[in-house]
Amino acid sequence: MTQPKKLFIKTYGCQMNVYDSERMAEAMGGQGYVQTDSPDDADMILLNTCHIREKAAEKVYSELGRYKGLKSERPDLKIGVAGCVAQAEGEEIMRRQPMVDLVVGPQSYHRLPELEAKARGGEKALDTDFPEEDKFERLKSRPKAKRGPTAFLTVQEGCDKFCAFCVVPYTRGAEVSRPADRVLTEARDLVERGVRELTLLGQNVNAYHGHDRGLAGLIRELAKIDGLERIRFTTSHPNDMDDDLIAAHGDCDKLMPYLHLPVQAGSDRILKRMNRQHTAEQYLRLIERLRAARPDLHLSGDFIVGFPEETEEDFRDTMALIEAVQYGSAFSFKYSERPGTPAAERPQVSEAEKDDRLQRLQALLTRQQRALQDAMVGRDVGVLFEKAGRLPGQMVGKSDYLHAVHVAAEGLQPGDLRPVRIVESGPNSLKGVLV
Ligand code: 5AD
Ligand code: SF4
């Protein structure tokens, strides 16, 4: 029997990349590859990259630099770059780093086996097309391996919104939804393999139209699958929250009370310049409707500080919006110029100003996050256990609201979903006891 070849994948960026990396590993399994945790003994290194902010691309180049030694010791080692940097800068990567053998954009992963064969044959392989076919349908050669209790499932890709700061419409292309029957088949398969919680992924997931009733229609179908206990979805645009999706937060038990709904900024002037197509007030009204459907909903968001032309007053509007919403969690970023996007051409805010605003914004968000987490103490909440904790006898899982919860109890297994009384709130997690 021939020795299996070893594949090392390093994943950057969003959850969709995590999902894509799993699919690529499975496809390469069909080519005789097994995954390894270290680049040192790999026959192929694949970087699954992110292009959303500047630093992300720079990290890729410095990571590639680190493999120079390995490549000169073992010329047979193949190095590939996948993901959004590959899509945006494919040829540039090949020029800047001649040791790269293979470049593959996110819409061409089903062609990876052919590209690998080409690279093995000593040629350079590059594919950054936007083909018509559903790559996931062709990436299906999966062993029926057992899975952990939680999984991502990509249902939608790309985006037609063209926010003025964002590269996604260029790197991931136009909005495409996978047909509901394919998603349902994949979901049933995952549940058979041990998955209890699914997070539906898409760059603009609530624009999903692979079901005639949109994302809510898909969620209601998924909720009928026995053994699937929890459904989440990320990431959404406020303008695509339709009535049925809002209602589903109230009437679909399996849909968890946690919603990531980025607003980016709280100033109408900046929202307009960002091409977000809604005002701060419209966002706040939407939150009200969601909370009317599900009063205990935890909200999460993304924020950008230092967007071109953002003044101190604009920034204060963002702080005021955050005060009004009370977020359970949030992600915040300094604006980063992305070549080819409209905002990159505009007058920029100074780095010092961006640093100062980010610090103030994060201090406020951390306070809110901590307050909501502390308010969990004394409450009972569902926890889906995922793995052993650091202390003996301890298991860690996620609450319905996505808090990490530690529980010490005999006999708990990954995949158990149990009611837990929260007894303590620490810096990043909760402690609880079984009820
Ligand atoms: N600069 C800073 N943050 C950005 N994001 C997207 N593009 C940029 C950029 N150019 C953030 C947005 C988005 C999240 C995924 O990344 O907040 O919601
Ligand atoms: Fe980017 Fe999201 Fe805006 Fe689409 S909706 S352009 S993915 S920030």
PDB file of N, CA, C and O in Angstrom, residues 73-107:
ATOM      1  N   GLU A  73      14.585  22.459   1.488  1.00  0.00           N
ATOM      2  CA  GLU A  73      14.983  21.112   1.943  1.00  0.00           C
ATOM      3  C   GLU A  73      14.268  20.026   1.152  1.00  0.00           C
ATOM      4  O   GLU A  73      14.825  18.982   0.857  1.00  0.00           O
ATOM      5  N   ARG A  74      12.968  20.287   0.880  1.00  0.00           N
ATOM      6  CA  ARG A  74      12.140  19.259   0.229  1.00  0.00           C
ATOM      7  C   ARG A  74      11.423  19.874  -0.972  1.00  0.00           C
ATOM      8  O   ARG A  74      10.268  20.304  -0.860  1.00  0.00           O
ATOM      9  N   PRO A  75      12.090  19.892  -2.137  1.00  0.00           N
ATOM     10  CA  PRO A  75      11.475  20.545  -3.308  1.00  0.00           C
ATOM     11  C   PRO A  75      10.144  19.911  -3.719  1.00  0.00           C
ATOM     12  O   PRO A  75       9.352  20.543  -4.410  1.00  0.00           O
ATOM     13  N   ASP A  76       9.889  18.671  -3.275  1.00  0.00           N
ATOM     14  CA  ASP A  76       8.620  18.000  -3.601  1.00  0.00           C
ATOM     15  C   ASP A  76       7.425  18.589  -2.856  1.00  0.00           C
ATOM     16  O   ASP A  76       6.276  18.329  -3.218  1.00  0.00           O
ATOM     17  N   LEU A  77       7.706  19.300  -1.788  1.00  0.00           N
ATOM     18  CA  LEU A  77       6.632  19.925  -1.017  1.00  0.00           C
ATOM     19  C   LEU A  77       5.883  20.917  -1.916  1.00  0.00           C
ATOM     20  O   LEU A  77       6.494  21.757  -2.565  1.00  0.00           O
ATOM     21  N   LYS A  78       4.553  20.779  -1.951  1.00  0.00           N
ATOM     22  CA  LYS A  78       3.757  21.705  -2.763  1.00  0.00           C
ATOM     23  C   LYS A  78       3.091  22.726  -1.849  1.00  0.00           C
ATOM     24  O   LYS A  78       2.579  22.375  -0.780  1.00  0.00           O
ATOM     25  N   ILE A  79       3.115  23.972  -2.281  1.00  0.00           N
ATOM     26  CA  ILE A  79       2.518  25.032  -1.467  1.00  0.00           C
ATOM     27  C   ILE A  79       1.389  25.696  -2.242  1.00  0.00           C
ATOM     28  O   ILE A  79       1.568  26.104  -3.397  1.00  0.00           O
ATOM     29  N   GLY A  80       0.235  25.758  -1.601  1.00  0.00           N
ATOM     30  CA  GLY A  80      -0.938  26.331  -2.257  1.00  0.00           C
ATOM     31  C   GLY A  80      -1.533  27.467  -1.446  1.00  0.00           C
ATOM     32  O   GLY A  80      -1.436  27.495  -0.223  1.00  0.00           O
ATOM     33  N   VAL A  81      -2.143  28.417  -2.142  1.00  0.00           N
ATOM     34  CA  VAL A  81      -2.854  29.504  -1.479  1.00  0.00           C
ATOM     35  C   VAL A  81      -4.303  29.479  -1.966  1.00  0.00           C
ATOM     36  O   VAL A  81      -4.557  29.494  -3.179  1.00  0.00           O
ATOM     37  N   ALA A  82      -5.223  29.394  -1.014  1.00  0.00           N
ATOM     38  CA  ALA A  82      -6.657  29.382  -1.329  1.00  0.00           C
ATOM     39  C   ALA A  82      -7.298  30.601  -0.668  1.00  0.00           C
ATOM     40  O   ALA A  82      -6.616  31.387  -0.010  1.00  0.00           O
ATOM     41  N   GLY A  83      -8.600  30.760  -0.836  1.00  0.00           N
ATOM     42  CA  GLY A  83      -9.325  31.805  -0.125  1.00  0.00           C
ATOM     43  C   GLY A  83      -9.313  33.144  -0.845  1.00  0.00           C
ATOM     44  O   GLY A  83      -8.984  33.248  -2.028  1.00  0.00           O
ATOM     45  N   CYS A  84      -9.659  34.184  -0.090  1.00  0.00           N
ATOM     46  CA  CYS A  84      -9.948  35.478  -0.716  1.00  0.00           C
ATOM     47  C   CYS A  84      -8.707  36.232  -1.162  1.00  0.00           C
ATOM     48  O   CYS A  84      -8.779  37.019  -2.111  1.00  0.00           O
ATOM     49  N   VAL A  85      -7.552  36.026  -0.504  1.00  0.00           N
ATOM     50  CA  VAL A  85      -6.328  36.661  -1.004  1.00  0.00           C
ATOM     51  C   VAL A  85      -5.965  36.021  -2.341  1.00  0.00           C
ATOM     52  O   VAL A  85      -5.546  36.703  -3.285  1.00  0.00           O
ATOM     53  N   ALA A  86      -6.149  34.710  -2.445  1.00  0.00           N
ATOM     54  CA  ALA A  86      -5.894  34.004  -3.701  1.00  0.00           C
ATOM     55  C   ALA A  86      -6.757  34.586  -4.809  1.00  0.00           C
ATOM     56  O   ALA A  86      -6.298  34.832  -5.927  1.00  0.00           O
ATOM     57  N   GLN A  87      -8.030  34.828  -4.477  1.00  0.00           N
ATOM     58  CA  GLN A  87      -8.950  35.368  -5.479  1.00  0.00           C
ATOM     59  C   GLN A  87      -8.513  36.764  -5.933  1.00  0.00           C
ATOM     60  O   GLN A  87      -8.504  37.075  -7.114  1.00  0.00           O
ATOM     61  N   ALA A  88      -8.151  37.594  -4.952  1.00  0.00           N
ATOM     62  CA  ALA A  88      -7.869  39.001  -5.258  1.00  0.00           C
ATOM     63  C   ALA A  88      -6.484  39.199  -5.860  1.00  0.00           C
ATOM     64  O   ALA A  88      -6.286  40.099  -6.656  1.00  0.00           O
ATOM     65  N   GLU A  89      -5.519  38.377  -5.446  1.00  0.00           N
ATOM     66  CA  GLU A  89      -4.133  38.665  -5.819  1.00  0.00           C
ATOM     67  C   GLU A  89      -3.415  37.448  -6.382  1.00  0.00           C
ATOM     68  O   GLU A  89      -2.208  37.309  -6.218  1.00  0.00           O
ATOM     69  N   GLY A  90      -4.172  36.531  -7.002  1.00  0.00           N
ATOM     70  CA  GLY A  90      -3.604  35.265  -7.461  1.00  0.00           C
ATOM     71  C   GLY A  90      -2.285  35.388  -8.191  1.00  0.00           C
ATOM     72  O   GLY A  90      -1.271  34.811  -7.771  1.00  0.00           O
ATOM     73  N   GLU A  91      -2.284  36.168  -9.260  1.00  0.00           N
ATOM     74  CA  GLU A  91      -1.069  36.251 -10.073  1.00  0.00           C
ATOM     75  C   GLU A  91       0.049  36.973  -9.341  1.00  0.00           C
ATOM     76  O   GLU A  91       1.217  36.596  -9.426  1.00  0.00           O
ATOM     77  N   GLU A  92      -0.335  37.976  -8.593  1.00  0.00           N
ATOM     78  CA  GLU A  92       0.619  38.735  -7.769  1.00  0.00           C
ATOM     79  C   GLU A  92       1.317  37.813  -6.764  1.00  0.00           C
ATOM     80  O   GLU A  92       2.526  37.907  -6.554  1.00  0.00           O
ATOM     81  N   ILE A  93       0.569  36.889  -6.180  1.00  0.00           N
ATOM     82  CA  ILE A  93       1.157  35.942  -5.218  1.00  0.00           C
ATOM     83  C   ILE A  93       2.203  35.079  -5.922  1.00  0.00           C
ATOM     84  O   ILE A  93       3.313  34.888  -5.428  1.00  0.00           O
ATOM     85  N   MET A  94       1.834  34.568  -7.084  1.00  0.00           N
ATOM     86  CA  MET A  94       2.765  33.723  -7.848  1.00  0.00           C
ATOM     87  C   MET A  94       4.055  34.492  -8.171  1.00  0.00           C
ATOM     88  O   MET A  94       5.135  33.943  -8.157  1.00  0.00           O
ATOM     89  N   ARG A  95       3.894  35.797  -8.465  1.00  0.00           N
ATOM     90  CA  ARG A  95       5.071  36.619  -8.789  1.00  0.00           C
ATOM     91  C   ARG A  95       5.908  36.894  -7.551  1.00  0.00           C
ATOM     92  O   ARG A  95       7.116  36.733  -7.547  1.00  0.00           O
ATOM     93  N   ARG A  96       5.193  37.286  -6.456  1.00  0.00           N
ATOM     94  CA  ARG A  96       5.909  37.709  -5.254  1.00  0.00           C
ATOM     95  C   ARG A  96       6.543  36.539  -4.525  1.00  0.00           C
ATOM     96  O   ARG A  96       7.546  36.674  -3.849  1.00  0.00           O
ATOM     97  N   GLN A  97       5.924  35.366  -4.633  1.00  0.00           N
ATOM     98  CA  GLN A  97       6.406  34.177  -3.931  1.00  0.00           C
ATOM     99  C   GLN A  97       6.508  33.020  -4.921  1.00  0.00           C
ATOM    100  O   GLN A  97       5.603  32.183  -5.007  1.00  0.00           O
ATOM    101  N   PRO A  98       7.638  32.944  -5.666  1.00  0.00           N
ATOM    102  CA  PRO A  98       7.751  31.915  -6.710  1.00  0.00           C
ATOM    103  C   PRO A  98       7.629  30.492  -6.164  1.00  0.00           C
ATOM    104  O   PRO A  98       7.378  29.567  -6.927  1.00  0.00           O
ATOM    105  N   MET A  99       7.782  30.320  -4.856  1.00  0.00           N
ATOM    106  CA  MET A  99       7.666  28.956  -4.312  1.00  0.00           C
ATOM    107  C   MET A  99       6.201  28.479  -4.235  1.00  0.00           C
ATOM    108  O   MET A  99       5.944  27.325  -3.940  1.00  0.00           O
ATOM    109  N   VAL A 100       5.260  29.376  -4.505  1.00  0.00           N
ATOM    110  CA  VAL A 100       3.857  28.952  -4.496  1.00  0.00           C
ATOM    111  C   VAL A 100       3.554  28.179  -5.783  1.00  0.00           C
ATOM    112  O   VAL A 100       3.819  28.651  -6.882  1.00  0.00           O
ATOM    113  N   ASP A 101       3.014  26.943  -5.614  1.00  0.00           N
ATOM    114  CA  ASP A 101       2.752  26.078  -6.772  1.00  0.00           C
ATOM    115  C   ASP A 101       1.314  26.198  -7.258  1.00  0.00           C
ATOM    116  O   ASP A 101       1.003  25.899  -8.397  1.00  0.00           O
ATOM    117  N   LEU A 102       0.427  26.573  -6.327  1.00  0.00           N
ATOM    118  CA  LEU A 102      -0.995  26.455  -6.646  1.00  0.00           C
ATOM    119  C   LEU A 102      -1.767  27.613  -6.024  1.00  0.00           C
ATOM    120  O   LEU A 102      -1.533  27.959  -4.863  1.00  0.00           O
ATOM    121  N   VAL A 103      -2.644  28.199  -6.792  1.00  0.00           N
ATOM    122  CA  VAL A 103      -3.508  29.267  -6.280  1.00  0.00           C
ATOM    123  C   VAL A 103      -4.936  28.927  -6.670  1.00  0.00           C
ATOM    124  O   VAL A 103      -5.211  28.640  -7.836  1.00  0.00           O
ATOM    125  N   VAL A 104      -5.829  28.926  -5.685  1.00  0.00           N
ATOM    126  CA  VAL A 104      -7.219  28.567  -5.997  1.00  0.00           C
ATOM    127  C   VAL A 104      -8.184  29.495  -5.273  1.00  0.00           C
ATOM    128  O   VAL A 104      -8.094  29.692  -4.060  1.00  0.00           O
ATOM    129  N   GLY A 105      -9.075  30.121  -6.022  1.00  0.00           N
ATOM    130  CA  GLY A 105     -10.066  31.034  -5.448  1.00  0.00           C
ATOM    131  C   GLY A 105     -11.239  30.264  -4.856  1.00  0.00           C
ATOM    132  O   GLY A 105     -11.460  29.098  -5.201  1.00  0.00           O
ATOM    133  N   PRO A 106     -12.000  30.914  -3.974  1.00  0.00           N
ATOM    134  CA  PRO A 106     -13.064  30.235  -3.224  1.00  0.00           C
ATOM    135  C   PRO A 106     -14.134  29.546  -4.084  1.00  0.00           C
ATOM    136  O   PRO A 106     -14.768  28.614  -3.613  1.00  0.00           O
ATOM    137  N   GLN A 107     -14.331  30.016  -5.300  1.00  0.00           N
ATOM    138  CA  GLN A 107     -15.403  29.385  -6.089  1.00  0.00           C
ATOM    139  C   GLN A 107     -14.906  28.197  -6.911  1.00  0.00           C
ATOM    140  O   GLN A 107     -15.671  27.594  -7.664  1.00  0.00           O
TER     141      GLN A 107
END
